[in-house]
Short mmCIF file of C-alpha atoms and ligand atoms in Angstrom, two decimals:
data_model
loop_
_atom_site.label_atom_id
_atom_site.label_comp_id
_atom_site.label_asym_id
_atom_site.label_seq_id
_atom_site.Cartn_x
_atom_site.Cartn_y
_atom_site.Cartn_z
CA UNK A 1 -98.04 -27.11 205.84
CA UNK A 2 -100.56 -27.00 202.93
CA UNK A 3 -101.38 -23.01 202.81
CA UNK A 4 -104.56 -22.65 201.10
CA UNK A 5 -107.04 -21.02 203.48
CA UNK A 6 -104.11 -21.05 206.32
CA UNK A 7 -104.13 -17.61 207.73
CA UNK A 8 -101.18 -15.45 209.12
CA UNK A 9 -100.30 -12.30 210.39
CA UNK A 10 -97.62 -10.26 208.85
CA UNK A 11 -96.00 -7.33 210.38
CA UNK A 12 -94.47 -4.87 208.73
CA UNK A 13 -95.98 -5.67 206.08
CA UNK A 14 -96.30 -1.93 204.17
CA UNK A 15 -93.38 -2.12 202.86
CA UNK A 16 -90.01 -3.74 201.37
CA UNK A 17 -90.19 -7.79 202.56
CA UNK A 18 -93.13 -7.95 204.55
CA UNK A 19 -95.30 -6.17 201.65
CA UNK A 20 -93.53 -8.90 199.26
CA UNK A 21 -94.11 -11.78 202.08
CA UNK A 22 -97.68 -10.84 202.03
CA UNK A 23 -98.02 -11.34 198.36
CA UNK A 24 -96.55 -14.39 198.23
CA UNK A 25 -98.69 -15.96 200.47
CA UNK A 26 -101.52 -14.06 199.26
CA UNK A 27 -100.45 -16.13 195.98
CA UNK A 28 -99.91 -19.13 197.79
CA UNK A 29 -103.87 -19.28 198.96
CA UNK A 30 -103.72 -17.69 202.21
CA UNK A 31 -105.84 -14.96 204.14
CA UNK A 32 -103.26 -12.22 205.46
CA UNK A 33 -103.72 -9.79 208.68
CA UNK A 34 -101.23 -6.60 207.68
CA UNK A 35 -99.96 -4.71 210.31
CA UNK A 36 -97.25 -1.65 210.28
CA UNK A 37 -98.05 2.23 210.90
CA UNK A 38 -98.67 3.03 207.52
CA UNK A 39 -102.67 2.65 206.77
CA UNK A 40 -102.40 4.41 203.08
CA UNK A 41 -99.82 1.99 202.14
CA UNK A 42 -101.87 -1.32 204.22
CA UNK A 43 -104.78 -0.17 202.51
CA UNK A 44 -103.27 0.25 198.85
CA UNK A 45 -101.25 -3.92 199.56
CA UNK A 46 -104.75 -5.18 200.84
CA UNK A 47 -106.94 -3.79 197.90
CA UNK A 48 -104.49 -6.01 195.59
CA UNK A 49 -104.41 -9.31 197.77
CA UNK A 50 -107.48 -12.15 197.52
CA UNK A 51 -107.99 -12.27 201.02
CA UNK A 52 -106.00 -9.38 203.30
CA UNK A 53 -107.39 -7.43 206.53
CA UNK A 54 -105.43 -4.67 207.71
CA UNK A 55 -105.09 -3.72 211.67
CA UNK A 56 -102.75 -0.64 211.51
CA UNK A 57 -100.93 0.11 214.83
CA UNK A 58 -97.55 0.94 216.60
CA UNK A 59 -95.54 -2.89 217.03
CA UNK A 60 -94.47 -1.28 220.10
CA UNK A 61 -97.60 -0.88 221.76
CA UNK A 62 -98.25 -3.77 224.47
CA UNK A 63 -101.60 -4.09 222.95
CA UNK A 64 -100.57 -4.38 218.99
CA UNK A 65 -100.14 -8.74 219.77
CA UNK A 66 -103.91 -9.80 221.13
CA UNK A 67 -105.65 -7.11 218.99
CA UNK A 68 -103.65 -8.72 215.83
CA UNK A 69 -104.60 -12.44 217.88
CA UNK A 70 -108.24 -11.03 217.97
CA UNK A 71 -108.13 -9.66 214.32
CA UNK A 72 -107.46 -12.98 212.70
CA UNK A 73 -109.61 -14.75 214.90
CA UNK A 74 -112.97 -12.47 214.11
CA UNK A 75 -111.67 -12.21 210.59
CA UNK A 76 -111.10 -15.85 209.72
CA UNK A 77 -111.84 -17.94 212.90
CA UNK A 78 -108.20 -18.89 213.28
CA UNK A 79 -104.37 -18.47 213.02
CA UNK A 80 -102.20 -20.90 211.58
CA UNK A 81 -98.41 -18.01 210.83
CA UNK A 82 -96.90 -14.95 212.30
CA UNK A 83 -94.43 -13.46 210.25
CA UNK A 84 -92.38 -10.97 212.85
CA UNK A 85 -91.18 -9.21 209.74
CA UNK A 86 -90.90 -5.11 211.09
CA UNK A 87 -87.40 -4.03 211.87
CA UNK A 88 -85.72 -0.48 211.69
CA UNK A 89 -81.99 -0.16 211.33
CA UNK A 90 -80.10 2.69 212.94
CA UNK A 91 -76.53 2.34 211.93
CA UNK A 92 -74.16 4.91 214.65
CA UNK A 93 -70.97 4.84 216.30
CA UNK A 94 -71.78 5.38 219.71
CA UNK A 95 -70.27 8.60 220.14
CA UNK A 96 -72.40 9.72 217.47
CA UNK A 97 -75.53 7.62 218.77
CA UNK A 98 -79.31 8.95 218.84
CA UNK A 99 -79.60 7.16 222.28
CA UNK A 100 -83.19 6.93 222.00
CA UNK A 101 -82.98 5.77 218.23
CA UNK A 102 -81.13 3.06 219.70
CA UNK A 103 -83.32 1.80 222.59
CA UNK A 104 -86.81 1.92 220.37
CA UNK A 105 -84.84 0.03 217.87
CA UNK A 106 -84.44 -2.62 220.25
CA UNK A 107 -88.40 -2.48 221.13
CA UNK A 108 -89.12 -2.41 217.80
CA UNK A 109 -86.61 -5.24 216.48
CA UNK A 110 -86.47 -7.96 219.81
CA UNK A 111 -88.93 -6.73 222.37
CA UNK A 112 -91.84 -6.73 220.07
CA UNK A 113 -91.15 -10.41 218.64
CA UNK A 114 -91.07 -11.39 222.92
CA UNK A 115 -94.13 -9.63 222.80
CA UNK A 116 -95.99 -11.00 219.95
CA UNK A 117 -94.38 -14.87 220.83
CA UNK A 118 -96.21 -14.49 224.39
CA UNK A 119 -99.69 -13.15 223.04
CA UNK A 120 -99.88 -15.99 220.03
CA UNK A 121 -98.39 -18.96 221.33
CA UNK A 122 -100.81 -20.31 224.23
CA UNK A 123 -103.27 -20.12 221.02
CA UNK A 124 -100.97 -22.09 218.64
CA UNK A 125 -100.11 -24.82 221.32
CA UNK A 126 -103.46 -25.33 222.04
CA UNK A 127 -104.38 -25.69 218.19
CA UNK A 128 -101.29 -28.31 218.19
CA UNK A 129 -99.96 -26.49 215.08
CA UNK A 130 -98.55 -23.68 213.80
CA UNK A 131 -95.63 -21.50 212.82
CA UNK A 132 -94.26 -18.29 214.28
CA UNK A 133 -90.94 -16.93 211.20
CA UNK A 134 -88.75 -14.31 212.73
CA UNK A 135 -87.13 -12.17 209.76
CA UNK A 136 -83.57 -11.55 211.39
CA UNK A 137 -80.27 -11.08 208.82
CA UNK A 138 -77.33 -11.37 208.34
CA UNK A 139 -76.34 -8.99 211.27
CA UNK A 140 -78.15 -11.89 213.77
CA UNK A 141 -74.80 -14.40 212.83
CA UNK A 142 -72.06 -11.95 212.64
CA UNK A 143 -71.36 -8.28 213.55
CA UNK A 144 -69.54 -5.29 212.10
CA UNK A 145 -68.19 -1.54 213.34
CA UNK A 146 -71.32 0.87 213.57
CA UNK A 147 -74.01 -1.30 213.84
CA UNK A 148 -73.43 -3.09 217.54
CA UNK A 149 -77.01 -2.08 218.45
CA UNK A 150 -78.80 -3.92 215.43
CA UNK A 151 -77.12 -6.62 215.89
CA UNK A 152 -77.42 -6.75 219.10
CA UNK A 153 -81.23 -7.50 218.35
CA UNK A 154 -80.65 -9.56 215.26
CA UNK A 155 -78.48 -11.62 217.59
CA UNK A 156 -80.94 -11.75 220.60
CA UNK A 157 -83.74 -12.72 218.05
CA UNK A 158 -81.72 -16.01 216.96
CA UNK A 159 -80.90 -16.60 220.49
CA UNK A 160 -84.31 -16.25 221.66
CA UNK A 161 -86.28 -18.18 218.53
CA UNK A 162 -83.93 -21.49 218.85
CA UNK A 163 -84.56 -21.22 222.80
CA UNK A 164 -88.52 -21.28 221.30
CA UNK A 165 -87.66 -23.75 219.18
CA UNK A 166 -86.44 -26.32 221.54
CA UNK A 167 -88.67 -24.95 224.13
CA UNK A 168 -92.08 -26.15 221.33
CA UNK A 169 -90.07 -29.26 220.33
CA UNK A 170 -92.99 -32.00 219.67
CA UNK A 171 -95.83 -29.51 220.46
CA UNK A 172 -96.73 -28.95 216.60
CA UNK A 173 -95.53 -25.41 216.48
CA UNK A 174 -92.81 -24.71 214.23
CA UNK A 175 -90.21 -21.44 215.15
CA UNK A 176 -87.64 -20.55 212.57
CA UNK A 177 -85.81 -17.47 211.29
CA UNK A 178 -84.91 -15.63 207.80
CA UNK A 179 -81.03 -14.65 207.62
CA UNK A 180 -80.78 -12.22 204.19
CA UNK A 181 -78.01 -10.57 203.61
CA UNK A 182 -78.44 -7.44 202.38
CA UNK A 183 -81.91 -6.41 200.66
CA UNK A 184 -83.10 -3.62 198.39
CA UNK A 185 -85.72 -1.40 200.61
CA UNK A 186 -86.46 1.58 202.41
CA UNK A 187 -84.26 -0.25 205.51
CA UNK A 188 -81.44 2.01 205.05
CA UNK A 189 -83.27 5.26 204.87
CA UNK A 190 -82.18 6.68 208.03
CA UNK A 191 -78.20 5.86 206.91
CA UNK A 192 -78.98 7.69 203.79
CA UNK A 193 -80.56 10.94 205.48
CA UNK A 194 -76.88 10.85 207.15
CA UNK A 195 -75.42 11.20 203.33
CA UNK A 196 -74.02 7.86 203.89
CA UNK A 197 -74.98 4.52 201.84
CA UNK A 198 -76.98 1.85 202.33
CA UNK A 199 -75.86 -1.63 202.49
CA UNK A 200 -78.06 -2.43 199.44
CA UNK A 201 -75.99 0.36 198.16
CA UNK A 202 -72.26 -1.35 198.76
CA UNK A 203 -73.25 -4.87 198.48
CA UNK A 204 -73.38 -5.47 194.12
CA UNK A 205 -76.62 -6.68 193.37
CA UNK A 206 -78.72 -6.97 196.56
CA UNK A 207 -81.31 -9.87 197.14
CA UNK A 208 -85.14 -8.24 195.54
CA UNK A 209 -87.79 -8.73 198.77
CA UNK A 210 -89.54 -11.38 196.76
CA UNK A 211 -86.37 -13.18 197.49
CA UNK A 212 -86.90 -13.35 200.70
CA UNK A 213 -90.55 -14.25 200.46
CA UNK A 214 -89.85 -17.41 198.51
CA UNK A 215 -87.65 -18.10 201.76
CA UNK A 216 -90.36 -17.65 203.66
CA UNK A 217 -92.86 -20.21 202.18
CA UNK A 218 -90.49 -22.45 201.63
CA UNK A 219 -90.28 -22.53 205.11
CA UNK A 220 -93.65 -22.76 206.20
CA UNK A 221 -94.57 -25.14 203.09
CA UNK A 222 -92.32 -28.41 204.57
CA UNK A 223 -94.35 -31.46 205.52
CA UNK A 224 -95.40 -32.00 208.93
CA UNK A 225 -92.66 -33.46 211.10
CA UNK A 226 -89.92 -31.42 209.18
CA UNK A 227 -88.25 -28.07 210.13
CA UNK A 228 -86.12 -26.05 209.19
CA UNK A 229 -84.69 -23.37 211.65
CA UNK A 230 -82.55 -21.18 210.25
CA UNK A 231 -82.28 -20.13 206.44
CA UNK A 232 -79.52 -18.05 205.43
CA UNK A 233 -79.40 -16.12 202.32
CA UNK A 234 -77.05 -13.82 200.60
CA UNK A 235 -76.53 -12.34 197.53
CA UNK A 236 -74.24 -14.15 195.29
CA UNK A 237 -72.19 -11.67 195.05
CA UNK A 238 -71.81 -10.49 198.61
CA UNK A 239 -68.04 -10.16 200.36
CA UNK A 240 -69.69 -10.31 203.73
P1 LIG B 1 -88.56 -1.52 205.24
O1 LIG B 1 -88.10 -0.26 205.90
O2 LIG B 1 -88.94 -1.51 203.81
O3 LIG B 1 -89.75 -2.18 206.08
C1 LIG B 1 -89.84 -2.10 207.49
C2 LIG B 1 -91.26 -2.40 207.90
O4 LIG B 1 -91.35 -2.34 209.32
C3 LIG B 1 -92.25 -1.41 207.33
O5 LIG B 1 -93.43 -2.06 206.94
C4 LIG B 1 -92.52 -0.49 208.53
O6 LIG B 1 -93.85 0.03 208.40
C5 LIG B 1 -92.42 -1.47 209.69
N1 LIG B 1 -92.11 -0.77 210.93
C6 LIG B 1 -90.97 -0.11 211.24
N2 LIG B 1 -91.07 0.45 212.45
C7 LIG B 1 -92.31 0.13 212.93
C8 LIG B 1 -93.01 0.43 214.13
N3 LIG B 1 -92.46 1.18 215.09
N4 LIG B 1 -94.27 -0.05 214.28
C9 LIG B 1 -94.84 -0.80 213.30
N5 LIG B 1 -94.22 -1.12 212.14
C10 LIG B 1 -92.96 -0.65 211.96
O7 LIG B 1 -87.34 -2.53 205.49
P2 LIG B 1 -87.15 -4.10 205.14
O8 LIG B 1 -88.28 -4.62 204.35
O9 LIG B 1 -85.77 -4.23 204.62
O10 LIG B 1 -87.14 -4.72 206.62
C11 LIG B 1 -87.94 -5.81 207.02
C12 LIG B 1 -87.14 -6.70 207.95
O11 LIG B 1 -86.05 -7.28 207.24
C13 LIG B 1 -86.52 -5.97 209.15
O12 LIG B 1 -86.69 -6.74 210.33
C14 LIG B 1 -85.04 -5.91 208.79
O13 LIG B 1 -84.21 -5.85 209.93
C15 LIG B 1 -84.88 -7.20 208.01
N6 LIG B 1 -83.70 -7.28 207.14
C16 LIG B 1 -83.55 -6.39 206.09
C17 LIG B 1 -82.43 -6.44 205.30
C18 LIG B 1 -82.17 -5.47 204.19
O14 LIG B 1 -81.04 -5.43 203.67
N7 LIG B 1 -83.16 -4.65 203.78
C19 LIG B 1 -81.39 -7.47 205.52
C20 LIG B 1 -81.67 -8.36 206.60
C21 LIG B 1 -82.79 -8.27 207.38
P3 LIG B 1 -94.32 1.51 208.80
O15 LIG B 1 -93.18 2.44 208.54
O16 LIG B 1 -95.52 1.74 207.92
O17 LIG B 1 -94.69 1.40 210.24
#
């Protein structure tokens, strides 16, 4: 897909990849709906970008996907991306588990992408084109002690977006997800506030969010009639 004047929505975008996501497709030509809780930090991203609208809101709420469907639409009279970038990682041994940590994780991480897939793709079918890019990780291929629960959503995001993808086959809509391994951002903050470190902390040299971004639009930039699904990427250096 040619991006110029394209327009997606990014979610989490105030932050870490989905702030970096934004500005490369800002850079790449097209006009950006921001979403996340944070309007300070929407508001600071947009005033930087050519073309950015912000629609601040809770990517739980039931309501969050058509108001974002709405947003672009009044904004720039269509959608051509989503990027179902938020996440939150709660790493816990279960013993030790903030049981309701847990379950909004899973909102937050699977039930919103369900969610935003449901609102936005009647609208993409019908336009015959499109492309909905689930950030997942690492965590969605394999799994490790402590973090069951996120990958439990990682893994039920693959599952779910190459069901989509099948499901779309031929209709001109495009579903694909973002493996990284591990990142540099705020991701881990609620590891660290447990004195323990991040996995940007153990891995040496974790991926930048930019990184990530260039995955993105390399993803959404492949000619018409070519897809790729899945895009796994690690730091050179990782042992996982
Ligand atoms: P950050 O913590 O920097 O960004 C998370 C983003 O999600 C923020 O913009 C945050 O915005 C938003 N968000 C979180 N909870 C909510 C909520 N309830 N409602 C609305 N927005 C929310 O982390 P990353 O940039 O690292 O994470 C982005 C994605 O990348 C996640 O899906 C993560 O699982 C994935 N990932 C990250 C890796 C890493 O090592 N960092 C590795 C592999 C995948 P706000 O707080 O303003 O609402």
């Amino acid at each position: 897909m040619n991006l110029q004047d394209k327009v997606a929505v990014i979610t989490g975008a105030s932050s870490g990849i989905g702030a970096a996501i934004a500005t490369n497709l800002d850079a790449a030509g097209m006009k950006l709906v921001l979403t996340a809780r944070s309007q300070q930090k929407l508001t600071e991203l947009a005033s930087k970008l050519q073309k950015a609208v912000i629609l601040p809101g809770e990517i739980t709420d039931p309501a969050l996907p058509q108001q974002l469907l709405d947003k672009a639409l009044a904004e720039f009279g269509q959608l051509d991306a989503v990027i179902n970038n938020a996440g939150v990682m709660h790493m816990m041994s279960i013993e030790e588990a903030d049981i309701e940590a847990l379950c909004t994780m899973i909102r937050v991480n699977f039930e919103a992408v369900v969610r935003i897939s449901y609102a936005m793709l009647p609208y993409l079918k019908q336009q015959g084109s499109g492309f909905i890019v689930n950030i997942s990780s690492i965590s969605g291929l394999k799994t490790t002690p402590m973090t069951g629960v996120y990958d439990g959503t990682k893994h039920a995001l693959e599952a779910f977006t190459d069901s989509l993808r099948m499901e779309l086959a031929g209709s001109g809509v495009g579903v694909a997800t973002v493996e990284p391994g591990a990142v540099a951002t705020n991701l881990y903050e609620s590891w660290r506030d447990r004195g323990k470190q991040g996995f940007d902390e153990i891995v040496p040299d974790p991926l930048k969010s930019e990184d990530v971004a260039r995955c993105v639009r390399f993803i959404l930039e492949q000619p018409n009639g070519v897809l790729v699904p899945r895009l796994f990427v690690v730091p050179a250096t990782s042992p996982v």
